[in-house]
Amino acid sequence: MTTLTIVVRYFAAARAAAGEEEEKVQLPSGATVADAVAELRRLHPEELPRVLDAVSYLLDGIAVRDLTRPLKDGAELDVLPPFAGG
């Protein structure tokens, strides 16, 4: 089976919940953003799943609205919790 590797970067509460700033995640070829999120829940089952319920994502710097978007090898997925302020 061929795989792809993405870089996941965590910000704010997601960083605290994951316990790291960034990590490389391997997924099967053809994986989507939803597949990556499922893998993140599996890798960090204690705190991160709760945070993932409220986050937004950037894929290579572009906001992700459709979690069925396919991933490419080397992609960067940013996990952004809601930010307060104004």
PDB file of N, CA and C in Angstrom:
ATOM      1  N   MET A   1       0.851  -1.182   0.000  1.00  0.00           N
ATOM      2  CA  MET A   1       0.000   0.000   0.000  1.00  0.00           C
ATOM      3  C   MET A   1       0.892   1.239   0.000  1.00  0.00           C
ATOM      4  N   THR A   2       0.575   2.185  -0.859  1.00  0.00           N
ATOM      5  CA  THR A   2       1.341   3.428  -0.883  1.00  0.00           C
ATOM      6  C   THR A   2       0.784   4.375   0.162  1.00  0.00           C
ATOM      7  N   THR A   3       1.675   5.184   0.697  1.00  0.00           N
ATOM      8  CA  THR A   3       1.262   6.127   1.731  1.00  0.00           C
ATOM      9  C   THR A   3       1.677   7.530   1.345  1.00  0.00           C
ATOM     10  N   LEU A   4       1.120   8.478   2.048  1.00  0.00           N
ATOM     11  CA  LEU A   4       1.535   9.859   1.933  1.00  0.00           C
ATOM     12  C   LEU A   4       1.798  10.369   3.334  1.00  0.00           C
ATOM     13  N   THR A   5       2.628  11.394   3.429  1.00  0.00           N
ATOM     14  CA  THR A   5       2.951  11.989   4.719  1.00  0.00           C
ATOM     15  C   THR A   5       2.566  13.457   4.680  1.00  0.00           C
ATOM     16  N   ILE A   6       1.832  13.882   5.706  1.00  0.00           N
ATOM     17  CA  ILE A   6       1.476  15.295   5.822  1.00  0.00           C
ATOM     18  C   ILE A   6       2.084  15.841   7.110  1.00  0.00           C
ATOM     19  N   VAL A   7       2.195  17.151   7.156  1.00  0.00           N
ATOM     20  CA  VAL A   7       2.644  17.833   8.368  1.00  0.00           C
ATOM     21  C   VAL A   7       1.418  18.490   8.983  1.00  0.00           C
ATOM     22  N   VAL A   8       1.140  18.154  10.236  1.00  0.00           N
ATOM     23  CA  VAL A   8       0.020  18.750  10.960  1.00  0.00           C
ATOM     24  C   VAL A   8       0.602  19.759  11.945  1.00  0.00           C
ATOM     25  N   ARG A   9       0.114  20.993  11.862  1.00  0.00           N
ATOM     26  CA  ARG A   9       0.566  22.037  12.794  1.00  0.00           C
ATOM     27  C   ARG A   9      -0.607  22.418  13.687  1.00  0.00           C
ATOM     28  N   TYR A  10      -0.334  22.431  14.985  1.00  0.00           N
ATOM     29  CA  TYR A  10      -1.366  22.727  15.978  1.00  0.00           C
ATOM     30  C   TYR A  10      -1.177  24.136  16.527  1.00  0.00           C
ATOM     31  N   PHE A  11      -2.279  24.835  16.766  1.00  0.00           N
ATOM     32  CA  PHE A  11      -2.237  26.179  17.304  1.00  0.00           C
ATOM     33  C   PHE A  11      -3.108  26.274  18.551  1.00  0.00           C
ATOM     34  N   ALA A  12      -2.692  27.119  19.492  1.00  0.00           N
ATOM     35  CA  ALA A  12      -3.450  27.460  20.701  1.00  0.00           C
ATOM     36  C   ALA A  12      -3.914  26.208  21.455  1.00  0.00           C
ATOM     37  N   ALA A  13      -5.219  26.092  21.707  1.00  0.00           N
ATOM     38  CA  ALA A  13      -5.744  24.969  22.499  1.00  0.00           C
ATOM     39  C   ALA A  13      -5.455  23.622  21.844  1.00  0.00           C
ATOM     40  N   ALA A  14      -5.405  23.578  20.520  1.00  0.00           N
ATOM     41  CA  ALA A  14      -5.092  22.321  19.833  1.00  0.00           C
ATOM     42  C   ALA A  14      -3.657  21.902  20.138  1.00  0.00           C
ATOM     43  N   ARG A  15      -2.753  22.866  20.215  1.00  0.00           N
ATOM     44  CA  ARG A  15      -1.356  22.570  20.555  1.00  0.00           C
ATOM     45  C   ARG A  15      -1.285  21.999  21.965  1.00  0.00           C
ATOM     46  N   ALA A  16      -1.991  22.608  22.889  1.00  0.00           N
ATOM     47  CA  ALA A  16      -1.986  22.112  24.267  1.00  0.00           C
ATOM     48  C   ALA A  16      -2.582  20.708  24.341  1.00  0.00           C
ATOM     49  N   ALA A  17      -3.651  20.466  23.623  1.00  0.00           N
ATOM     50  CA  ALA A  17      -4.316  19.159  23.665  1.00  0.00           C
ATOM     51  C   ALA A  17      -3.471  18.068  23.008  1.00  0.00           C
ATOM     52  N   ALA A  18      -2.771  18.409  21.944  1.00  0.00           N
ATOM     53  CA  ALA A  18      -1.942  17.415  21.250  1.00  0.00           C
ATOM     54  C   ALA A  18      -0.610  17.206  21.963  1.00  0.00           C
ATOM     55  N   GLY A  19      -0.199  18.209  22.733  1.00  0.00           N
ATOM     56  CA  GLY A  19       1.067  18.109  23.442  1.00  0.00           C
ATOM     57  C   GLY A  19       2.274  18.354  22.554  1.00  0.00           C
ATOM     58  N   GLU A  20       2.048  18.901  21.370  1.00  0.00           N
ATOM     59  CA  GLU A  20       3.154  19.227  20.474  1.00  0.00           C
ATOM     60  C   GLU A  20       2.710  20.293  19.485  1.00  0.00           C
ATOM     61  N   GLU A  21       3.716  20.942  18.909  1.00  0.00           N
ATOM     62  CA  GLU A  21       3.457  22.031  17.971  1.00  0.00           C
ATOM     63  C   GLU A  21       3.158  21.513  16.569  1.00  0.00           C
ATOM     64  N   GLU A  22       3.873  20.463  16.178  1.00  0.00           N
ATOM     65  CA  GLU A  22       3.637  19.889  14.859  1.00  0.00           C
ATOM     66  C   GLU A  22       4.096  18.440  14.851  1.00  0.00           C
ATOM     67  N   GLU A  23       3.532  17.691  13.921  1.00  0.00           N
ATOM     68  CA  GLU A  23       3.931  16.297  13.768  1.00  0.00           C
ATOM     69  C   GLU A  23       3.696  15.865  12.331  1.00  0.00           C
ATOM     70  N   LYS A  24       4.417  14.822  11.941  1.00  0.00           N
ATOM     71  CA  LYS A  24       4.204  14.211  10.631  1.00  0.00           C
ATOM     72  C   LYS A  24       3.278  13.023  10.818  1.00  0.00           C
ATOM     73  N   VAL A  25       2.319  12.909   9.927  1.00  0.00           N
ATOM     74  CA  VAL A  25       1.323  11.849  10.009  1.00  0.00           C
ATOM     75  C   VAL A  25       1.309  11.113   8.672  1.00  0.00           C
ATOM     76  N   GLN A  26       1.402   9.793   8.742  1.00  0.00           N
ATOM     77  CA  GLN A  26       1.326   8.970   7.526  1.00  0.00           C
ATOM     78  C   GLN A  26      -0.094   8.464   7.347  1.00  0.00           C
ATOM     79  N   LEU A  27      -0.550   8.534   6.103  1.00  0.00           N
ATOM     80  CA  LEU A  27      -1.900   8.101   5.745  1.00  0.00           C
ATOM     81  C   LEU A  27      -1.824   7.330   4.435  1.00  0.00           C
ATOM     82  N   PRO A  28      -2.825   6.512   4.157  1.00  0.00           N
ATOM     83  CA  PRO A  28      -2.835   5.815   2.871  1.00  0.00           C
ATOM     84  C   PRO A  28      -3.028   6.800   1.716  1.00  0.00           C
ATOM     85  N   SER A  29      -2.472   6.485   0.572  1.00  0.00           N
ATOM     86  CA  SER A  29      -2.700   7.314  -0.615  1.00  0.00           C
ATOM     87  C   SER A  29      -4.194   7.438  -0.846  1.00  0.00           C
ATOM     88  N   GLY A  30      -4.612   8.603  -1.281  1.00  0.00           N
ATOM     89  CA  GLY A  30      -6.036   8.843  -1.499  1.00  0.00           C
ATOM     90  C   GLY A  30      -6.761   9.336  -0.259  1.00  0.00           C
ATOM     91  N   ALA A  31      -6.037   9.512   0.846  1.00  0.00           N
ATOM     92  CA  ALA A  31      -6.664   9.971   2.093  1.00  0.00           C
ATOM     93  C   ALA A  31      -7.187  11.403   1.938  1.00  0.00           C
ATOM     94  N   THR A  32      -8.206  11.699   2.717  1.00  0.00           N
ATOM     95  CA  THR A  32      -8.833  13.018   2.710  1.00  0.00           C
ATOM     96  C   THR A  32      -8.532  13.733   4.023  1.00  0.00           C
ATOM     97  N   VAL A  33      -8.963  14.987   4.102  1.00  0.00           N
ATOM     98  CA  VAL A  33      -8.827  15.731   5.356  1.00  0.00           C
ATOM     99  C   VAL A  33      -9.567  14.989   6.473  1.00  0.00           C
ATOM    100  N   ALA A  34     -10.736  14.443   6.188  1.00  0.00           N
ATOM    101  CA  ALA A  34     -11.495  13.690   7.191  1.00  0.00           C
ATOM    102  C   ALA A  34     -10.699  12.483   7.702  1.00  0.00           C
ATOM    103  N   ASP A  35      -9.988  11.811   6.804  1.00  0.00           N
ATOM    104  CA  ASP A  35      -9.150  10.682   7.215  1.00  0.00           C
ATOM    105  C   ASP A  35      -8.034  11.154   8.143  1.00  0.00           C
ATOM    106  N   ALA A  36      -7.452  12.306   7.833  1.00  0.00           N
ATOM    107  CA  ALA A  36      -6.398  12.854   8.684  1.00  0.00           C
ATOM    108  C   ALA A  36      -6.946  13.190  10.064  1.00  0.00           C
ATOM    109  N   VAL A  37      -8.128  13.781  10.118  1.00  0.00           N
ATOM    110  CA  VAL A  37      -8.740  14.133  11.403  1.00  0.00           C
ATOM    111  C   VAL A  37      -9.010  12.867  12.216  1.00  0.00           C
ATOM    112  N   ALA A  38      -9.492  11.822  11.578  1.00  0.00           N
ATOM    113  CA  ALA A  38      -9.737  10.555  12.274  1.00  0.00           C
ATOM    114  C   ALA A  38      -8.427  10.002  12.843  1.00  0.00           C
ATOM    115  N   GLU A  39      -7.342  10.112  12.089  1.00  0.00           N
ATOM    116  CA  GLU A  39      -6.043   9.640  12.566  1.00  0.00           C
ATOM    117  C   GLU A  39      -5.550  10.488  13.739  1.00  0.00           C
ATOM    118  N   LEU A  40      -5.791  11.783  13.707  1.00  0.00           N
ATOM    119  CA  LEU A  40      -5.398  12.640  14.831  1.00  0.00           C
ATOM    120  C   LEU A  40      -6.166  12.261  16.093  1.00  0.00           C
ATOM    121  N   ARG A  41      -7.443  11.942  15.946  1.00  0.00           N
ATOM    122  CA  ARG A  41      -8.235  11.491  17.104  1.00  0.00           C
ATOM    123  C   ARG A  41      -7.657  10.193  17.672  1.00  0.00           C
ATOM    124  N   ARG A  42      -7.212   9.311  16.781  1.00  0.00           N
ATOM    125  CA  ARG A  42      -6.640   8.041  17.226  1.00  0.00           C
ATOM    126  C   ARG A  42      -5.288   8.249  17.911  1.00  0.00           C
ATOM    127  N   LEU A  43      -4.476   9.147  17.371  1.00  0.00           N
ATOM    128  CA  LEU A  43      -3.142   9.384  17.919  1.00  0.00           C
ATOM    129  C   LEU A  43      -3.161  10.100  19.264  1.00  0.00           C
ATOM    130  N   HIS A  44      -4.171  10.933  19.488  1.00  0.00           N
ATOM    131  CA  HIS A  44      -4.255  11.751  20.710  1.00  0.00           C
ATOM    132  C   HIS A  44      -5.644  11.614  21.329  1.00  0.00           C
ATOM    133  N   PRO A  45      -5.985  10.437  21.868  1.00  0.00           N
ATOM    134  CA  PRO A  45      -7.360  10.177  22.291  1.00  0.00           C
ATOM    135  C   PRO A  45      -7.817  10.897  23.558  1.00  0.00           C
ATOM    136  N   GLU A  46      -6.904  11.422  24.348  1.00  0.00           N
ATOM    137  CA  GLU A  46      -7.325  12.007  25.624  1.00  0.00           C
ATOM    138  C   GLU A  46      -8.000  13.367  25.460  1.00  0.00           C
ATOM    139  N   GLU A  47      -7.238  14.365  25.020  1.00  0.00           N
ATOM    140  CA  GLU A  47      -7.732  15.744  24.986  1.00  0.00           C
ATOM    141  C   GLU A  47      -8.134  16.231  23.594  1.00  0.00           C
ATOM    142  N   LEU A  48      -7.418  15.801  22.578  1.00  0.00           N
ATOM    143  CA  LEU A  48      -7.584  16.396  21.252  1.00  0.00           C
ATOM    144  C   LEU A  48      -8.964  16.189  20.624  1.00  0.00           C
ATOM    145  N   PRO A  49      -9.604  15.028  20.758  1.00  0.00           N
ATOM    146  CA  PRO A  49     -10.918  14.871  20.106  1.00  0.00           C
ATOM    147  C   PRO A  49     -11.930  15.953  20.491  1.00  0.00           C
ATOM    148  N   ARG A  50     -11.940  16.365  21.747  1.00  0.00           N
ATOM    149  CA  ARG A  50     -12.866  17.416  22.193  1.00  0.00           C
ATOM    150  C   ARG A  50     -12.567  18.732  21.468  1.00  0.00           C
ATOM    151  N   VAL A  51     -11.281  19.048  21.332  1.00  0.00           N
ATOM    152  CA  VAL A  51     -10.879  20.275  20.653  1.00  0.00           C
ATOM    153  C   VAL A  51     -11.204  20.197  19.159  1.00  0.00           C
ATOM    154  N   LEU A  52     -10.990  19.022  18.561  1.00  0.00           N
ATOM    155  CA  LEU A  52     -11.237  18.872  17.125  1.00  0.00           C
ATOM    156  C   LEU A  52     -12.692  19.107  16.743  1.00  0.00           C
ATOM    157  N   ASP A  53     -13.599  18.955  17.705  1.00  0.00           N
ATOM    158  CA  ASP A  53     -15.014  19.190  17.421  1.00  0.00           C
ATOM    159  C   ASP A  53     -15.310  20.659  17.112  1.00  0.00           C
ATOM    160  N   ALA A  54     -14.395  21.572  17.496  1.00  0.00           N
ATOM    161  CA  ALA A  54     -14.674  23.000  17.343  1.00  0.00           C
ATOM    162  C   ALA A  54     -13.666  23.741  16.463  1.00  0.00           C
ATOM    163  N   VAL A  55     -12.759  23.030  15.833  1.00  0.00           N
ATOM    164  CA  VAL A  55     -11.682  23.708  15.096  1.00  0.00           C
ATOM    165  C   VAL A  55     -12.031  23.954  13.637  1.00  0.00           C
ATOM    166  N   SER A  56     -11.188  24.755  13.008  1.00  0.00           N
ATOM    167  CA  SER A  56     -11.211  24.874  11.550  1.00  0.00           C
ATOM    168  C   SER A  56      -9.831  24.450  11.056  1.00  0.00           C
ATOM    169  N   TYR A  57      -9.754  24.197   9.767  1.00  0.00           N
ATOM    170  CA  TYR A  57      -8.515  23.680   9.187  1.00  0.00           C
ATOM    171  C   TYR A  57      -8.086  24.532   8.014  1.00  0.00           C
ATOM    172  N   LEU A  58      -6.774  24.624   7.856  1.00  0.00           N
ATOM    173  CA  LEU A  58      -6.183  25.198   6.654  1.00  0.00           C
ATOM    174  C   LEU A  58      -5.368  24.095   6.006  1.00  0.00           C
ATOM    175  N   LEU A  59      -5.545  23.914   4.724  1.00  0.00           N
ATOM    176  CA  LEU A  59      -4.755  22.937   3.971  1.00  0.00           C
ATOM    177  C   LEU A  59      -3.868  23.727   3.021  1.00  0.00           C
ATOM    178  N   ASP A  60      -2.572  23.662   3.280  1.00  0.00           N
ATOM    179  CA  ASP A  60      -1.606  24.448   2.512  1.00  0.00           C
ATOM    180  C   ASP A  60      -2.010  25.924   2.455  1.00  0.00           C
ATOM    181  N   GLY A  61      -2.472  26.439   3.604  1.00  0.00           N
ATOM    182  CA  GLY A  61      -2.789  27.857   3.726  1.00  0.00           C
ATOM    183  C   GLY A  61      -4.170  28.265   3.264  1.00  0.00           C
ATOM    184  N   ILE A  62      -4.980  27.310   2.811  1.00  0.00           N
ATOM    185  CA  ILE A  62      -6.327  27.619   2.306  1.00  0.00           C
ATOM    186  C   ILE A  62      -7.367  26.968   3.211  1.00  0.00           C
ATOM    187  N   ALA A  63      -8.379  27.760   3.621  1.00  0.00           N
ATOM    188  CA  ALA A  63      -9.425  27.249   4.506  1.00  0.00           C
ATOM    189  C   ALA A  63     -10.120  26.039   3.895  1.00  0.00           C
ATOM    190  N   VAL A  64     -10.352  25.043   4.737  1.00  0.00           N
ATOM    191  CA  VAL A  64     -11.016  23.807   4.309  1.00  0.00           C
ATOM    192  C   VAL A  64     -12.462  23.848   4.783  1.00  0.00           C
ATOM    193  N   ARG A  65     -13.368  23.794   3.845  1.00  0.00           N
ATOM    194  CA  ARG A  65     -14.795  23.710   4.184  1.00  0.00           C
ATOM    195  C   ARG A  65     -15.307  22.289   3.951  1.00  0.00           C
ATOM    196  N   ASP A  66     -14.672  21.590   3.031  1.00  0.00           N
ATOM    197  CA  ASP A  66     -15.093  20.249   2.635  1.00  0.00           C
ATOM    198  C   ASP A  66     -14.034  19.240   3.096  1.00  0.00           C
ATOM    199  N   LEU A  67     -14.370  18.463   4.128  1.00  0.00           N
ATOM    200  CA  LEU A  67     -13.409  17.516   4.695  1.00  0.00           C
ATOM    201  C   LEU A  67     -13.135  16.324   3.790  1.00  0.00           C
ATOM    202  N   THR A  68     -13.837  16.244   2.658  1.00  0.00           N
ATOM    203  CA  THR A  68     -13.542  15.164   1.712  1.00  0.00           C
ATOM    204  C   THR A  68     -12.444  15.562   0.724  1.00  0.00           C
ATOM    205  N   ARG A  69     -11.859  16.736   0.918  1.00  0.00           N
ATOM    206  CA  ARG A  69     -10.755  17.152   0.031  1.00  0.00           C
ATOM    207  C   ARG A  69      -9.605  16.174   0.150  1.00  0.00           C
ATOM    208  N   PRO A  70      -9.063  15.733  -0.966  1.00  0.00           N
ATOM    209  CA  PRO A  70      -7.936  14.803  -0.919  1.00  0.00           C
ATOM    210  C   PRO A  70      -6.651  15.499  -0.488  1.00  0.00           C
ATOM    211  N   LEU A  71      -5.795  14.734   0.138  1.00  0.00           N
ATOM    212  CA  LEU A  71      -4.493  15.231   0.586  1.00  0.00           C
ATOM    213  C   LEU A  71      -3.409  14.813  -0.393  1.00  0.00           C
ATOM    214  N   LYS A  72      -2.379  15.629  -0.487  1.00  0.00           N
ATOM    215  CA  LYS A  72      -1.214  15.301  -1.298  1.00  0.00           C
ATOM    216  C   LYS A  72      -0.038  15.056  -0.368  1.00  0.00           C
ATOM    217  N   ASP A  73       0.892  14.244  -0.806  1.00  0.00           N
ATOM    218  CA  ASP A  73       2.092  14.010  -0.030  1.00  0.00           C
ATOM    219  C   ASP A  73       2.790  15.344   0.226  1.00  0.00           C
ATOM    220  N   GLY A  74       3.179  15.568   1.485  1.00  0.00           N
ATOM    221  CA  GLY A  74       3.877  16.792   1.855  1.00  0.00           C
ATOM    222  C   GLY A  74       2.971  17.956   2.207  1.00  0.00           C
ATOM    223  N   ALA A  75       1.663  17.754   2.173  1.00  0.00           N
ATOM    224  CA  ALA A  75       0.724  18.834   2.489  1.00  0.00           C
ATOM    225  C   ALA A  75       0.876  19.266   3.942  1.00  0.00           C
ATOM    226  N   GLU A  76       0.512  20.526   4.213  1.00  0.00           N
ATOM    227  CA  GLU A  76       0.474  21.042   5.578  1.00  0.00           C
ATOM    228  C   GLU A  76      -0.983  21.254   5.979  1.00  0.00           C
ATOM    229  N   LEU A  77      -1.357  20.653   7.097  1.00  0.00           N
ATOM    230  CA  LEU A  77      -2.706  20.822   7.629  1.00  0.00           C
ATOM    231  C   LEU A  77      -2.600  21.558   8.961  1.00  0.00           C
ATOM    232  N   ASP A  78      -3.149  22.761   9.013  1.00  0.00           N
ATOM    233  CA  ASP A  78      -3.146  23.558  10.235  1.00  0.00           C
ATOM    234  C   ASP A  78      -4.453  23.338  10.980  1.00  0.00           C
ATOM    235  N   VAL A  79      -4.354  23.131  12.294  1.00  0.00           N
ATOM    236  CA  VAL A  79      -5.518  22.916  13.150  1.00  0.00           C
ATOM    237  C   VAL A  79      -5.687  24.185  13.988  1.00  0.00           C
ATOM    238  N   LEU A  80      -6.768  24.917  13.718  1.00  0.00           N
ATOM    239  CA  LEU A  80      -6.985  26.232  14.333  1.00  0.00           C
ATOM    240  C   LEU A  80      -8.242  26.245  15.186  1.00  0.00           C
ATOM    241  N   PRO A  81      -8.080  26.300  16.505  1.00  0.00           N
ATOM    242  CA  PRO A  81      -9.251  26.440  17.364  1.00  0.00           C
ATOM    243  C   PRO A  81      -9.891  27.817  17.155  1.00  0.00           C
ATOM    244  N   PRO A  82     -11.143  27.960  17.578  1.00  0.00           N
ATOM    245  CA  PRO A  82     -11.771  29.280  17.463  1.00  0.00           C
ATOM    246  C   PRO A  82     -10.971  30.285  18.299  1.00  0.00           C
ATOM    247  N   PHE A  83     -10.783  31.463  17.758  1.00  0.00           N
ATOM    248  CA  PHE A  83     -10.053  32.497  18.483  1.00  0.00           C
ATOM    249  C   PHE A  83     -11.018  33.534  18.984  1.00  0.00           C
ATOM    250  N   ALA A  84     -10.845  33.944  20.234  1.00  0.00           N
ATOM    251  CA  ALA A  84     -11.650  35.028  20.797  1.00  0.00           C
ATOM    252  C   ALA A  84     -10.959  36.347  20.473  1.00  0.00           C
ATOM    253  N   GLY A  85     -11.717  37.396  20.560  1.00  0.00           N
ATOM    254  CA  GLY A  85     -11.107  38.700  20.351  1.00  0.00           C
ATOM    255  C   GLY A  85     -11.856  39.510  19.326  1.00  0.00           C
ATOM    256  N   GLY A  86     -11.285  40.620  18.981  1.00  0.00           N
ATOM    257  CA  GLY A  86     -11.946  41.459  18.001  1.00  0.00           C
ATOM    258  C   GLY A  86     -11.282  42.789  17.940  1.00  0.00           C
TER     259      GLY A  86
END
